[in-house]
PDB file of C-alpha atoms in Angstrom:
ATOM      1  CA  UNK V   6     -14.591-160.486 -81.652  1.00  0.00           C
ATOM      2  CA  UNK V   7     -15.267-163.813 -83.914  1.00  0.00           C
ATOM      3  CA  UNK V   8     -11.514-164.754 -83.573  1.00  0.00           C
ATOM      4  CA  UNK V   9     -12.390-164.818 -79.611  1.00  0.00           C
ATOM      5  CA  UNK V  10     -15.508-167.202 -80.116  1.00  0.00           C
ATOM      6  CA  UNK V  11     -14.197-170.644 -78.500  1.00  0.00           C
ATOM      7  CA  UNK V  12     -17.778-172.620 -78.264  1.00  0.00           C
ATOM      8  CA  UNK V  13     -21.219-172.653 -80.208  1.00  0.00           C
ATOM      9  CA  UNK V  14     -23.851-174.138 -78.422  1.00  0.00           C
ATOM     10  CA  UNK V  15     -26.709-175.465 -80.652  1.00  0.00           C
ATOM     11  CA  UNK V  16     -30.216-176.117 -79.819  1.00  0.00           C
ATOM     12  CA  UNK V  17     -31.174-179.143 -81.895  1.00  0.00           C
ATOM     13  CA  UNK V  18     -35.067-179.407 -83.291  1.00  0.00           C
ATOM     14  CA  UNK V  19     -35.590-176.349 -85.258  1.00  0.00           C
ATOM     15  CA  UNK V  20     -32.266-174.714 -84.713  1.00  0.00           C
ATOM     16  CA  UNK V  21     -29.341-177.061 -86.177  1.00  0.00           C
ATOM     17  CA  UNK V  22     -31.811-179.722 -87.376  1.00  0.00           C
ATOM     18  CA  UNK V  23     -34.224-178.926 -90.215  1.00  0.00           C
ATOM     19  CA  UNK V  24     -37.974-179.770 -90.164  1.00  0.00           C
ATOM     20  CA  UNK V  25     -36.851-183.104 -91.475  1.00  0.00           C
ATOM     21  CA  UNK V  26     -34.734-183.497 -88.779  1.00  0.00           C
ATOM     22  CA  UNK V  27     -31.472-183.993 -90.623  1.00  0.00           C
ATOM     23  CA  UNK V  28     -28.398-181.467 -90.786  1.00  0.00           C
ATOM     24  CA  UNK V  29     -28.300-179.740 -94.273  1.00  0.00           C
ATOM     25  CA  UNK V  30     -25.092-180.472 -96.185  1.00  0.00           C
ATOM     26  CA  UNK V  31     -24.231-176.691 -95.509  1.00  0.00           C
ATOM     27  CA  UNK V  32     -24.825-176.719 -91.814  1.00  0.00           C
ATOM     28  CA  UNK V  33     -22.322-179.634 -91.557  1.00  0.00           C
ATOM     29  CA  UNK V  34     -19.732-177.986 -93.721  1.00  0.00           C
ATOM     30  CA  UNK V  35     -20.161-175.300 -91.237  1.00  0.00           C
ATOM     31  CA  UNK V  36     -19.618-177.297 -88.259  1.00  0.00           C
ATOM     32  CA  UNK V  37     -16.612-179.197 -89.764  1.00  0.00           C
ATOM     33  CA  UNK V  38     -14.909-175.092 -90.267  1.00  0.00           C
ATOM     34  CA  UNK V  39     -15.543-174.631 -86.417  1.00  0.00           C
ATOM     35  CA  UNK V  40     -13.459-177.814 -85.655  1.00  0.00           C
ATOM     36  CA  UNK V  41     -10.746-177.064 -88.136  1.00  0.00           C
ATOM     37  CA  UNK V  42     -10.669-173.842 -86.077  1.00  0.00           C
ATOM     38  CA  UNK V  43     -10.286-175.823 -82.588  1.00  0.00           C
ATOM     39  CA  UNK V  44     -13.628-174.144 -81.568  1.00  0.00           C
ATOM     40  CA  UNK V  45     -15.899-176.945 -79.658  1.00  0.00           C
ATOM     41  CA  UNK V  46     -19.916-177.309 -80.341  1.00  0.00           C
ATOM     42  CA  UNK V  47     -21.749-178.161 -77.930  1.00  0.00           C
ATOM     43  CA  UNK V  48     -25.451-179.544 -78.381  1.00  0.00           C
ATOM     44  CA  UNK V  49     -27.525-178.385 -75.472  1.00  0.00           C
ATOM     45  CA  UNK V  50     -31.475-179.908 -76.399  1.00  0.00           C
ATOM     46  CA  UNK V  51     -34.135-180.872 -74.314  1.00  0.00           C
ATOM     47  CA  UNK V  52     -33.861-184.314 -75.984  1.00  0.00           C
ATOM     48  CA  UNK V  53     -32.370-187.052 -73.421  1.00  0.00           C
ATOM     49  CA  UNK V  54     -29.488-188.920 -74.249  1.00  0.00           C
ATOM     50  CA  UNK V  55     -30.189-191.761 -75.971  1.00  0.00           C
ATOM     51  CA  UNK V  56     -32.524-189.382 -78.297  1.00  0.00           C
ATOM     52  CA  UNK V  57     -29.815-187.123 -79.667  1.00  0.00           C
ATOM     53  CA  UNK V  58     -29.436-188.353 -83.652  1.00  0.00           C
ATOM     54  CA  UNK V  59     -26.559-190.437 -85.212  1.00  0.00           C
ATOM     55  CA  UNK V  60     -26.003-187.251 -87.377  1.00  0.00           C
ATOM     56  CA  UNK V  61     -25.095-185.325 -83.623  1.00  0.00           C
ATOM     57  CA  UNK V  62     -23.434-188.515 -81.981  1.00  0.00           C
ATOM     58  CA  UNK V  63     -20.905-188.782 -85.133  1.00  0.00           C
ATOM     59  CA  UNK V  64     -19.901-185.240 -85.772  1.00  0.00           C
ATOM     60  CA  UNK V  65     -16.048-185.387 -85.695  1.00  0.00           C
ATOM     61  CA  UNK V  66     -14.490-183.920 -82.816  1.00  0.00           C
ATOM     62  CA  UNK V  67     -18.017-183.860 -80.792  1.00  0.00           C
ATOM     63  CA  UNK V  68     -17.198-184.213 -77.077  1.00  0.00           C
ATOM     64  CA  UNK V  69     -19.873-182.877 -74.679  1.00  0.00           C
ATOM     65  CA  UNK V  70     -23.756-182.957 -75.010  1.00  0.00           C
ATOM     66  CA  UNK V  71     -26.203-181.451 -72.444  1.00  0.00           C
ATOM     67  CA  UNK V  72     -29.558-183.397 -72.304  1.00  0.00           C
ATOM     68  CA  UNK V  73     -32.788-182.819 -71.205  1.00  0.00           C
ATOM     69  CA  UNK V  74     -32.882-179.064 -70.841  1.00  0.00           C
ATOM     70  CA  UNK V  75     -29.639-178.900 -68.533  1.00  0.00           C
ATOM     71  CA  UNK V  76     -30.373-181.866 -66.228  1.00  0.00           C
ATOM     72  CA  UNK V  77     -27.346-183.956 -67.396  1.00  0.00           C
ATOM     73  CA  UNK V  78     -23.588-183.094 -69.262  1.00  0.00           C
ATOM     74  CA  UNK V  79     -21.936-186.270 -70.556  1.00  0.00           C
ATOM     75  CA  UNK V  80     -18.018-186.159 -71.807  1.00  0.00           C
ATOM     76  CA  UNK V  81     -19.013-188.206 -74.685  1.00  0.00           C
ATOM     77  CA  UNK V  82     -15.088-189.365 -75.586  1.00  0.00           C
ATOM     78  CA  UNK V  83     -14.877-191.087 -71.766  1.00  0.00           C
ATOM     79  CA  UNK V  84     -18.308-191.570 -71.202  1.00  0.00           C
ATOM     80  CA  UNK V  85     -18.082-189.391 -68.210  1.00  0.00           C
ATOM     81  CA  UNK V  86     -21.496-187.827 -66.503  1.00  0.00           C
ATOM     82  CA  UNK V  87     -20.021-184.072 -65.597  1.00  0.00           C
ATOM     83  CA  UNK V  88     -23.247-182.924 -64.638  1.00  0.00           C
ATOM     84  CA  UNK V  89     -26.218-184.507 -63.223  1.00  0.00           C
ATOM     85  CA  UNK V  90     -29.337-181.828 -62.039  1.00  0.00           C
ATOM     86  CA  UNK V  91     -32.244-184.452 -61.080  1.00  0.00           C
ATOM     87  CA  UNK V  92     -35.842-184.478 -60.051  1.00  0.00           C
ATOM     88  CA  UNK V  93     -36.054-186.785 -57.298  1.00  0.00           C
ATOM     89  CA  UNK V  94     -38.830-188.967 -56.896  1.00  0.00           C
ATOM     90  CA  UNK V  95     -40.812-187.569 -54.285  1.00  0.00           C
ATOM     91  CA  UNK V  96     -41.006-184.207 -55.981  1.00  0.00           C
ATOM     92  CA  UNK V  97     -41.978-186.021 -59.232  1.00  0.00           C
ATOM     93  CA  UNK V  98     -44.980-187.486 -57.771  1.00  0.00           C
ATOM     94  CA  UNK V  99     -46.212-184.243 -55.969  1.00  0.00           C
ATOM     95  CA  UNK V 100     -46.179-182.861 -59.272  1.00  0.00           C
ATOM     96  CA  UNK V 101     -47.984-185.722 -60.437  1.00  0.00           C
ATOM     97  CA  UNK V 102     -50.612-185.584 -58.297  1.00  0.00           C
ATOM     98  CA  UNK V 103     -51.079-181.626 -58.437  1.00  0.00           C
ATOM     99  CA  UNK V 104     -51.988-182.033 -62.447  1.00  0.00           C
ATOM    100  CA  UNK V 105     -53.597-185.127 -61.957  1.00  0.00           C
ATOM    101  CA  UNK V 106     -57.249-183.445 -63.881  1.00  0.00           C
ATOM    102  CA  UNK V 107     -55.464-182.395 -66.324  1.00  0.00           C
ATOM    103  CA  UNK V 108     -55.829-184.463 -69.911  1.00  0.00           C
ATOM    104  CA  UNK V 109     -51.969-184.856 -71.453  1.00  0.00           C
ATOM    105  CA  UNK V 110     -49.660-187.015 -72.303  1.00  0.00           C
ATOM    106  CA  UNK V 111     -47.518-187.735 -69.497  1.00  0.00           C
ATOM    107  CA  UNK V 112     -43.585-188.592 -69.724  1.00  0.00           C
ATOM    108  CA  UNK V 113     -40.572-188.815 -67.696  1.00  0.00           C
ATOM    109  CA  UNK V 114     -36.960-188.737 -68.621  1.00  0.00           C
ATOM    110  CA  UNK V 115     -34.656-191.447 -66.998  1.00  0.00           C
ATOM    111  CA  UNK V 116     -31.372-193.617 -68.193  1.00  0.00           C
ATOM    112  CA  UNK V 117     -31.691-191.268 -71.488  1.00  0.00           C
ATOM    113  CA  UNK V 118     -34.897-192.597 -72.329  1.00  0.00           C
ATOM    114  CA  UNK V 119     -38.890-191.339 -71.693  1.00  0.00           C
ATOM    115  CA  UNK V 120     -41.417-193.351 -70.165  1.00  0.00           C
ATOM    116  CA  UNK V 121     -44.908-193.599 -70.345  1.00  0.00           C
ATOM    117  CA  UNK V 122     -48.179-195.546 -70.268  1.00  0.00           C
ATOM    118  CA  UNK V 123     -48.995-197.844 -73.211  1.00  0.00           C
ATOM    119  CA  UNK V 124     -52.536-195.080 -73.856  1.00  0.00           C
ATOM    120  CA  UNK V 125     -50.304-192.462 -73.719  1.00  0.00           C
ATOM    121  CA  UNK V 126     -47.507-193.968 -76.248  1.00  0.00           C
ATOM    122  CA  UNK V 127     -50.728-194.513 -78.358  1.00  0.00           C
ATOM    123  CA  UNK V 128     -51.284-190.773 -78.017  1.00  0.00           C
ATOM    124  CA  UNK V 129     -47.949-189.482 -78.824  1.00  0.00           C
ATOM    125  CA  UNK V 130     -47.913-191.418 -82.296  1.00  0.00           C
ATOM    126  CA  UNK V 131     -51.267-190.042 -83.377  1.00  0.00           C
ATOM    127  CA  UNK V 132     -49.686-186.850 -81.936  1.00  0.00           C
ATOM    128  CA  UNK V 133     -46.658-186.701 -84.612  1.00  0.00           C
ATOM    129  CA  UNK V 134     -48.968-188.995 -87.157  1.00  0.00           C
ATOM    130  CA  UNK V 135     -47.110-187.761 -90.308  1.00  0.00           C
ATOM    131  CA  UNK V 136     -44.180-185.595 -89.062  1.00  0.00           C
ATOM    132  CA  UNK V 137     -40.391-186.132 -88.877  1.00  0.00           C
ATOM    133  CA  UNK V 138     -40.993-186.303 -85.360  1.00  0.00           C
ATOM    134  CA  UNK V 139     -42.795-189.642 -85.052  1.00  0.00           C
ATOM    135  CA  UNK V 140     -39.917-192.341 -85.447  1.00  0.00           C
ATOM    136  CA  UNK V 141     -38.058-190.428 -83.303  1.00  0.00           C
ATOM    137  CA  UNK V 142     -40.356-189.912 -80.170  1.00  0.00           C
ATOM    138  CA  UNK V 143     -41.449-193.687 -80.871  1.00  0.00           C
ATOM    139  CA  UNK V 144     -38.167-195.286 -80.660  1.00  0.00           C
ATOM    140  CA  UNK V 145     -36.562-193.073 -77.515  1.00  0.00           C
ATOM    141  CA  UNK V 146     -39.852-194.392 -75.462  1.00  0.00           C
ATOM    142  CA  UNK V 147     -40.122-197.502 -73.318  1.00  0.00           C
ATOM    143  CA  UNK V 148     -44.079-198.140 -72.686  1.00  0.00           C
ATOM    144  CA  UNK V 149     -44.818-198.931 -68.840  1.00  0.00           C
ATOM    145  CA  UNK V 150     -46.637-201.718 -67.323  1.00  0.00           C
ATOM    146  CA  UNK V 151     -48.734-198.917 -65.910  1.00  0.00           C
ATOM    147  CA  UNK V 152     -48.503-195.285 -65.419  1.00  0.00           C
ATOM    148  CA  UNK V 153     -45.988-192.989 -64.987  1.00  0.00           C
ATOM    149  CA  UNK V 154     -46.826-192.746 -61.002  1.00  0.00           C
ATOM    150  CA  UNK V 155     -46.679-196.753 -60.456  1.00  0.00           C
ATOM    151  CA  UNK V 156     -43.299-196.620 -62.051  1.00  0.00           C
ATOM    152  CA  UNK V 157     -41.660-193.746 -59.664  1.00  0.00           C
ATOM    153  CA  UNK V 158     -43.885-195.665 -56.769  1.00  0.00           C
ATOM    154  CA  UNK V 159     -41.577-199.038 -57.266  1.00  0.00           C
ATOM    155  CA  UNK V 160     -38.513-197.578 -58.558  1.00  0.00           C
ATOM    156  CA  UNK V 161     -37.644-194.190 -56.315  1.00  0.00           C
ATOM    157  CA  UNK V 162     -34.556-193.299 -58.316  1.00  0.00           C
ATOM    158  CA  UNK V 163     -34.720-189.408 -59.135  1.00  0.00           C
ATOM    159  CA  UNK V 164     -35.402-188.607 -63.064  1.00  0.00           C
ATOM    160  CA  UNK V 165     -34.235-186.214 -65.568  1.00  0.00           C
ATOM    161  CA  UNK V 166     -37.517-184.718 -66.018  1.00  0.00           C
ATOM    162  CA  UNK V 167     -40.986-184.824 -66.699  1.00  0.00           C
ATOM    163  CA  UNK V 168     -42.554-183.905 -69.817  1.00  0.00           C
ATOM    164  CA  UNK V 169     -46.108-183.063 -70.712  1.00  0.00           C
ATOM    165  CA  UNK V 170     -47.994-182.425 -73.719  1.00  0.00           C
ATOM    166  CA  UNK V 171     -51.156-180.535 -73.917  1.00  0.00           C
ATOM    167  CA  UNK V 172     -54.051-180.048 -76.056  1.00  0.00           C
ATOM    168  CA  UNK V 173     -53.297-176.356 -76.539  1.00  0.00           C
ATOM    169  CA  UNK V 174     -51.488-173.749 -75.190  1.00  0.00           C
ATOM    170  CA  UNK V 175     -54.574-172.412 -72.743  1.00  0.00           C
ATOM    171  CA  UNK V 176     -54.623-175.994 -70.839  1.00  0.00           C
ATOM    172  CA  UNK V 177     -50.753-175.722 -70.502  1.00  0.00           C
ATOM    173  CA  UNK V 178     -50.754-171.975 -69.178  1.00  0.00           C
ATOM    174  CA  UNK V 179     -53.409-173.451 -66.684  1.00  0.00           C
ATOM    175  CA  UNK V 180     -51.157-176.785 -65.940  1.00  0.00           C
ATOM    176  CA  UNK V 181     -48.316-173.899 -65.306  1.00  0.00           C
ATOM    177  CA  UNK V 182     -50.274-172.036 -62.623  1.00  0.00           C
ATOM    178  CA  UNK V 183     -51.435-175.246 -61.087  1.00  0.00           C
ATOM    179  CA  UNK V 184     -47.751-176.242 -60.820  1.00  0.00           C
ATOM    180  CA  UNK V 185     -45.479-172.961 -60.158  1.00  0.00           C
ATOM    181  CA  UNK V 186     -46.153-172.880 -56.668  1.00  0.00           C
ATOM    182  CA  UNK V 187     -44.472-176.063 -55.906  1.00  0.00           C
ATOM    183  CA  UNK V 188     -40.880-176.058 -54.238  1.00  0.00           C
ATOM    184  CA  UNK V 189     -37.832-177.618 -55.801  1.00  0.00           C
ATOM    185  CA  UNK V 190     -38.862-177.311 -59.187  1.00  0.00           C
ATOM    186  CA  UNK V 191     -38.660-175.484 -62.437  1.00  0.00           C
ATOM    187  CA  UNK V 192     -40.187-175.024 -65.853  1.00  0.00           C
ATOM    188  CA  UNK V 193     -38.604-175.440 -69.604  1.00  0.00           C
ATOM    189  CA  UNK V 194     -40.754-174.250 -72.227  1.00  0.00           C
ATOM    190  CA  UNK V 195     -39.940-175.874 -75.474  1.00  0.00           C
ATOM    191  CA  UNK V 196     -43.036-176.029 -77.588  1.00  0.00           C
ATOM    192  CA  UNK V 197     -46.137-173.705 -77.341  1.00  0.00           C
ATOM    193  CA  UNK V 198     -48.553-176.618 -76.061  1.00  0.00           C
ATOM    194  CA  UNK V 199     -46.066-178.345 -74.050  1.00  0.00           C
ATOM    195  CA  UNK V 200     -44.194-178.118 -70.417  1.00  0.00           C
ATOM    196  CA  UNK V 201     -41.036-179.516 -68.834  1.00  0.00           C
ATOM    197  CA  UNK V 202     -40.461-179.859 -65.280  1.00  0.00           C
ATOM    198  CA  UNK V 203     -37.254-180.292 -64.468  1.00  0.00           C
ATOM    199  CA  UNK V 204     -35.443-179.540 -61.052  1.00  0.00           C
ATOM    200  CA  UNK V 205     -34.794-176.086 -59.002  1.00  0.00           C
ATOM    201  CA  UNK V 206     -31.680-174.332 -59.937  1.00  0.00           C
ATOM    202  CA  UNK V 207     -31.130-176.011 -63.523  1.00  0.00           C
ATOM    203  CA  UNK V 208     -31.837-175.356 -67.313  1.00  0.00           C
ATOM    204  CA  UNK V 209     -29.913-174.909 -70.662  1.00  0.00           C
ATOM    205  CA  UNK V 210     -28.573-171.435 -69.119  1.00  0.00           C
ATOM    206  CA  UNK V 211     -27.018-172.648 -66.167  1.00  0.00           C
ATOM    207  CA  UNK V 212     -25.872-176.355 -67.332  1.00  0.00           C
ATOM    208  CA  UNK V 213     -24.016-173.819 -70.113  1.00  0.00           C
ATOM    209  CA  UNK V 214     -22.100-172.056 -67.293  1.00  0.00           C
ATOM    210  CA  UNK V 215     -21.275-175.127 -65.342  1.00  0.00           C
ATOM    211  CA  UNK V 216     -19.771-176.359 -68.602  1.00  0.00           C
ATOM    212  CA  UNK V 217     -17.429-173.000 -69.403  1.00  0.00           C
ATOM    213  CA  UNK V 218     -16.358-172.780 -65.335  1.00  0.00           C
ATOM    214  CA  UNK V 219     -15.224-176.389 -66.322  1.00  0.00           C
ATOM    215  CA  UNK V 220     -13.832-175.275 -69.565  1.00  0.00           C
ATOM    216  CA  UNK V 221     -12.172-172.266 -68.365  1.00  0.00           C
ATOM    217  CA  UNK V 222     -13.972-169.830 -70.795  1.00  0.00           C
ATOM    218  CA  UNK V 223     -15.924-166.645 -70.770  1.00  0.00           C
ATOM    219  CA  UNK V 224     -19.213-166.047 -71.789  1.00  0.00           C
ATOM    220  CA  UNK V 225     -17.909-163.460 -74.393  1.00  0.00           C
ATOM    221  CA  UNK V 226     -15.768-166.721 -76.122  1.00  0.00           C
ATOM    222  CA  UNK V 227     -19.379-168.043 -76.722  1.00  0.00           C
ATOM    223  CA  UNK V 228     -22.167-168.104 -79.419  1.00  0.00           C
ATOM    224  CA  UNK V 229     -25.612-169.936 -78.579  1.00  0.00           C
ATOM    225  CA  UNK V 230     -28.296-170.409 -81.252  1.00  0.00           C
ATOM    226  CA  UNK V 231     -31.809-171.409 -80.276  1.00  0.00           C
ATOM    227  CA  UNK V 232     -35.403-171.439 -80.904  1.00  0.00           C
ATOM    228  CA  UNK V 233     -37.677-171.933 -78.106  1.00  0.00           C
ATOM    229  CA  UNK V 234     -38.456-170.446 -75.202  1.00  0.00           C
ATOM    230  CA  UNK V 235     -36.301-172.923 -73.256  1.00  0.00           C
ATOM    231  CA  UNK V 236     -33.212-171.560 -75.152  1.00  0.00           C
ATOM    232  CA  UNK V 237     -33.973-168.248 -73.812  1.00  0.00           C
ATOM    233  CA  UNK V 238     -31.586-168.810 -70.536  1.00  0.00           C
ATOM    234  CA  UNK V 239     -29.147-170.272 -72.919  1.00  0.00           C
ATOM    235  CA  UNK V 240     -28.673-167.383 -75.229  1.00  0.00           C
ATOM    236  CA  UNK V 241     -28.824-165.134 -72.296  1.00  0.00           C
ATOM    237  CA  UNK V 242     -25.447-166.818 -70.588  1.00  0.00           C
ATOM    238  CA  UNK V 243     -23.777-166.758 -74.168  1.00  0.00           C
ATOM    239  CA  UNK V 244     -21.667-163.684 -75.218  1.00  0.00           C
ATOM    240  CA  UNK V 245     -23.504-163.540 -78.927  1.00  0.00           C
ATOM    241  CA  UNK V 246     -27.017-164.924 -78.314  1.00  0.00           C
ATOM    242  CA  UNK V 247     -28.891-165.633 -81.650  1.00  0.00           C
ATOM    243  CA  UNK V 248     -32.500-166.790 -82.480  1.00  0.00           C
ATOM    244  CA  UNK V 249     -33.400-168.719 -85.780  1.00  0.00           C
ATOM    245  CA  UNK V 250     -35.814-166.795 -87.622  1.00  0.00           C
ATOM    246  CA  UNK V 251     -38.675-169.635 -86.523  1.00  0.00           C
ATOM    247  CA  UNK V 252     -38.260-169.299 -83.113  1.00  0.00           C
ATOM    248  CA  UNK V 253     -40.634-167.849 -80.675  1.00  0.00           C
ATOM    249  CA  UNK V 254     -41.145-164.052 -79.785  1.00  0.00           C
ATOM    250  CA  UNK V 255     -40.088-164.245 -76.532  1.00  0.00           C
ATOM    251  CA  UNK V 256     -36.741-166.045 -77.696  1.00  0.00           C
ATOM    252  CA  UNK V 257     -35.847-163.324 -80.817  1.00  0.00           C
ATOM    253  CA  UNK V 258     -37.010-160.443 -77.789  1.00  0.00           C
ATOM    254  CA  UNK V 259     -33.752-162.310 -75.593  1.00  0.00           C
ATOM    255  CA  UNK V 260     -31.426-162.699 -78.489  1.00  0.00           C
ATOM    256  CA  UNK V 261     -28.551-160.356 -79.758  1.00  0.00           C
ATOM    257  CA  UNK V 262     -29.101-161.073 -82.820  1.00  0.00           C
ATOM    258  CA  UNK V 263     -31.733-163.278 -85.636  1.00  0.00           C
ATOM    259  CA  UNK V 264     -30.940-165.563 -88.191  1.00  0.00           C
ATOM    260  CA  UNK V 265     -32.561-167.591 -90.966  1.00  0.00           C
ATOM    261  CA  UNK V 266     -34.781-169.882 -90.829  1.00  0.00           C
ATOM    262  CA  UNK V 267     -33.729-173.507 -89.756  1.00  0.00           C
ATOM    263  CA  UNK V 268     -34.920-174.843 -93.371  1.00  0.00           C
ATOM    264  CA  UNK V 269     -32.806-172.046 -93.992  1.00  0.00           C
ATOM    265  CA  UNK V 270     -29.255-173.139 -92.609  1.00  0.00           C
ATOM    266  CA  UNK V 271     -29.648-170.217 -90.134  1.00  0.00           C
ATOM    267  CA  UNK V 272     -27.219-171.583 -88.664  1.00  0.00           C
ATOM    268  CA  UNK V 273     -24.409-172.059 -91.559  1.00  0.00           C
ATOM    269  CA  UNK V 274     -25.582-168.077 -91.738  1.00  0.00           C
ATOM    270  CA  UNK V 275     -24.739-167.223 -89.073  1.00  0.00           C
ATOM    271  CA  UNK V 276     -21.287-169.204 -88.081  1.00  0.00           C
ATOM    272  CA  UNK V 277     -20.104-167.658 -91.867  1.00  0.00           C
ATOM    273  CA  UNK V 278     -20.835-164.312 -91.187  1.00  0.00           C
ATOM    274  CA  UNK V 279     -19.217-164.073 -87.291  1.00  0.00           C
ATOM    275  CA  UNK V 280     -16.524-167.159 -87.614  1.00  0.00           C
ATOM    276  CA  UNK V 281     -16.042-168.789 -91.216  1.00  0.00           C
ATOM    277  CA  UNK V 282     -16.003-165.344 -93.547  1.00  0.00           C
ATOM    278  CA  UNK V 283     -12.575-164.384 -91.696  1.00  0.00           C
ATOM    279  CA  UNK V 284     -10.858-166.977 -94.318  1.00  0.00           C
TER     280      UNK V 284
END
């Protein structure tokens, strides 16, 4: 069965990226066996594109990145957009305006990038005050003249998705009921406090799919590796789905298998014991 594995797709934050957000020495070593093998990885995150880290961008042989939770596949050697799922505008803004009492930081994914208020750019740095997080969050936003609702008011293009972060994970299960009833949309739940909307019909699952139909390749020729509960549809399309040993319940309950920890190069562990051991 490991000779058959032809992809690995890799969540990024607390799957192939430590809590310091860097790729151990033996995680990369790993990764450079699957391309000496001819097998492709393939980062599917929630991050958009112009968040994904040098250390991802400038992996040898990396061709194809999925972005913010499915909504967008890039061909990274041409530059080509292979897939592009987006929210439009309208549908944005009744989502908008059905969680407008809630308290969160509110975000939306466009050009690679989020957007947001200048408050709530304030909010997200005292958010990750401290954490590996902060520089990155801080440099892949562009603050906003106003709010998030002016700027899809004046500029109607369609978005990647919108993001919010909550106080705690009882205001976001109430920010999901006040939203699921909505039409055209659907959920991606990353993080226990926070929720992504992104359009109907899309997420890391079904952006995986689209990308083996292009490739020619069976689900059994894949391995997917994840952590949170937006990897679930992910690991589910894979052949071999496997959770890191920090991920969520719900995520090691979907998963074929668990691995170690992400501080852990859970996924070096993995890769040598179904790919790299057969040396």
């Amino acid at each position: 069965m490991p000779s058959a594995i032809r992809l690995v797709a890799l969540d990024l934050d607390g799957t192939l990226l430590n809590s310091e957000k860097t790729i151990s020495p033996r995680n990369l070593a790993a990764l450079e066996g699957l391309r000496q093998r001819g097998i492709l990885m393939v980062p599917i995150t929630g991050r958009p594109a112009q968040g994904l880290p040098d250390a991802v961008v400038n992996l040898p042989g990396l061709r194809y990145a999925v972005t913010s939770n499915g909504a967008t596949i890039r061909d990274l050697s041409t530059g080509e957009t292979l897939l592009e799922r987006h929210l439009d505008a309208p549908t944005a803004l009744r989502v908008l305006e059905a969680c407008r009492g809630f308290d969160m930081i509110r975000e939306l994914f466009r050009d690679g990038l989020g957007y947001l208020s200048q408050a709530d750019y304030e909010a997200l740095g005292r958010r990750y005050e401290s954490t590996a997080m902060r520089r990155y969050v801080l440099e892949t936003r562009r603050v906003l003249p106003g709010t998030v609702e002016d700027h899809l008011r004046s500029d109607g293009r369609s978005i990647e998705e919108l993001f919010f972060l909550t106080d705690s994970v009882e205001t976001k299960q109430r920010l999901h009921q006040a939203l699921e009833g909505l039409p055209g949309i659907a959920f991606a739940d990353p993080f226990p406090r926070d929720l992504e909307v992104i359009t109907g019909g899309i997420d890391k699952g079904a952006a995986l799919r689209y990308l083996l139909d292009l490739l020619s390749l069976k689900p059994e020729q894949v391995i997917a590796m994840g952590d949170g509960g937006s990897d679930v549809p992910m690991l589910q399309a894979a052949g071999i789905g496997i959770a890191m040993a920090n991920a969520e319940p719900q995520v090691k309950a979907a998963a074929d298998r668990i691995t170690g920890d992400c501080d852990a190069d859970g996924v070096a562990q993995a890769l040598e014991e179904l790919i790299l051991s057969g040396d």
